[in-house]
């Protein structure tokens, strides 16, 4: 029961959630519709998040709702270390702890592809041979996986990905940065 990833349905969408960190006294976050099946702080935070999304009436994500979500994630973060990634199958939401706990980072993959080397293996991948030019996207991880130019999240940053693009950041102007 206490195994990742956690998933639940809301407004016809399936949400999936993972969390890195430890929350304390999180039971003071008031749950509504969603209740944990297990006993973890992660599942509790997920239930609180889904209850809040439902209460807010968000069934279509847009910039205004991303701003609201960034504030809600900062609220949860007040209870301890809180990095999370979750998705509704259309958007991927990635949040980095406001105090810098085990920072996530990301790398963009786009054409013209080059060769990259895995950090923990003596192995190179020629991405030009593996990817078609139209295949683009981002990889998010808690550590650099390759020798590519990975970028760190900002403390307390929410980044939203859709269709292989960054469409929102709570901390940076995405048109200048990506």
mmCIF file of C-alpha atoms in Angstrom, residues 6 8 10 12 16 23 34 45 48-49 52 71 80 93 96 98 113 116-117 127 133 155 157-158 165:
data_model
loop_
_atom_site.group_PDB
_atom_site.id
_atom_site.type_symbol
_atom_site.label_atom_id
_atom_site.label_comp_id
_atom_site.label_asym_id
_atom_site.label_seq_id
_atom_site.Cartn_x
_atom_site.Cartn_y
_atom_site.Cartn_z
ATOM 1 C CA UNK A 6 0.547 6.895 -6.103
ATOM 2 C CA UNK A 8 -5.964 8.551 -8.233
ATOM 3 C CA UNK A 10 -10.079 13.332 -10.456
ATOM 4 C CA UNK A 12 -12.013 12.112 -15.441
ATOM 5 C CA UNK A 16 0.139 9.975 -10.733
ATOM 6 C CA UNK A 23 7.095 16.015 5.865
ATOM 7 C CA UNK A 34 -9.359 12.073 -0.970
ATOM 8 C CA UNK A 45 0.387 15.184 0.539
ATOM 9 C CA UNK A 48 -4.284 16.957 0.097
ATOM 10 C CA UNK A 49 -3.177 18.224 -3.309
ATOM 11 C CA UNK A 52 -7.333 21.129 -3.068
ATOM 12 C CA UNK A 71 1.405 28.546 -3.985
ATOM 13 C CA UNK A 80 9.410 19.745 5.610
ATOM 14 C CA UNK A 93 4.293 19.188 -12.841
ATOM 15 C CA UNK A 96 11.625 21.746 -6.130
ATOM 16 C CA UNK A 98 12.084 25.876 -1.322
ATOM 17 C CA UNK A 113 21.265 15.394 -31.681
ATOM 18 C CA UNK A 116 26.273 11.886 -24.840
ATOM 19 C CA UNK A 117 28.047 9.845 -22.179
ATOM 20 C CA UNK A 127 21.339 10.267 -30.036
ATOM 21 C CA UNK A 133 14.526 15.144 -35.539
ATOM 22 C CA UNK A 155 14.473 26.849 -4.952
ATOM 23 C CA UNK A 157 10.219 26.449 -8.440
ATOM 24 C CA UNK A 158 7.326 24.767 -10.187
ATOM 25 C CA UNK A 165 8.024 21.742 -23.913
#
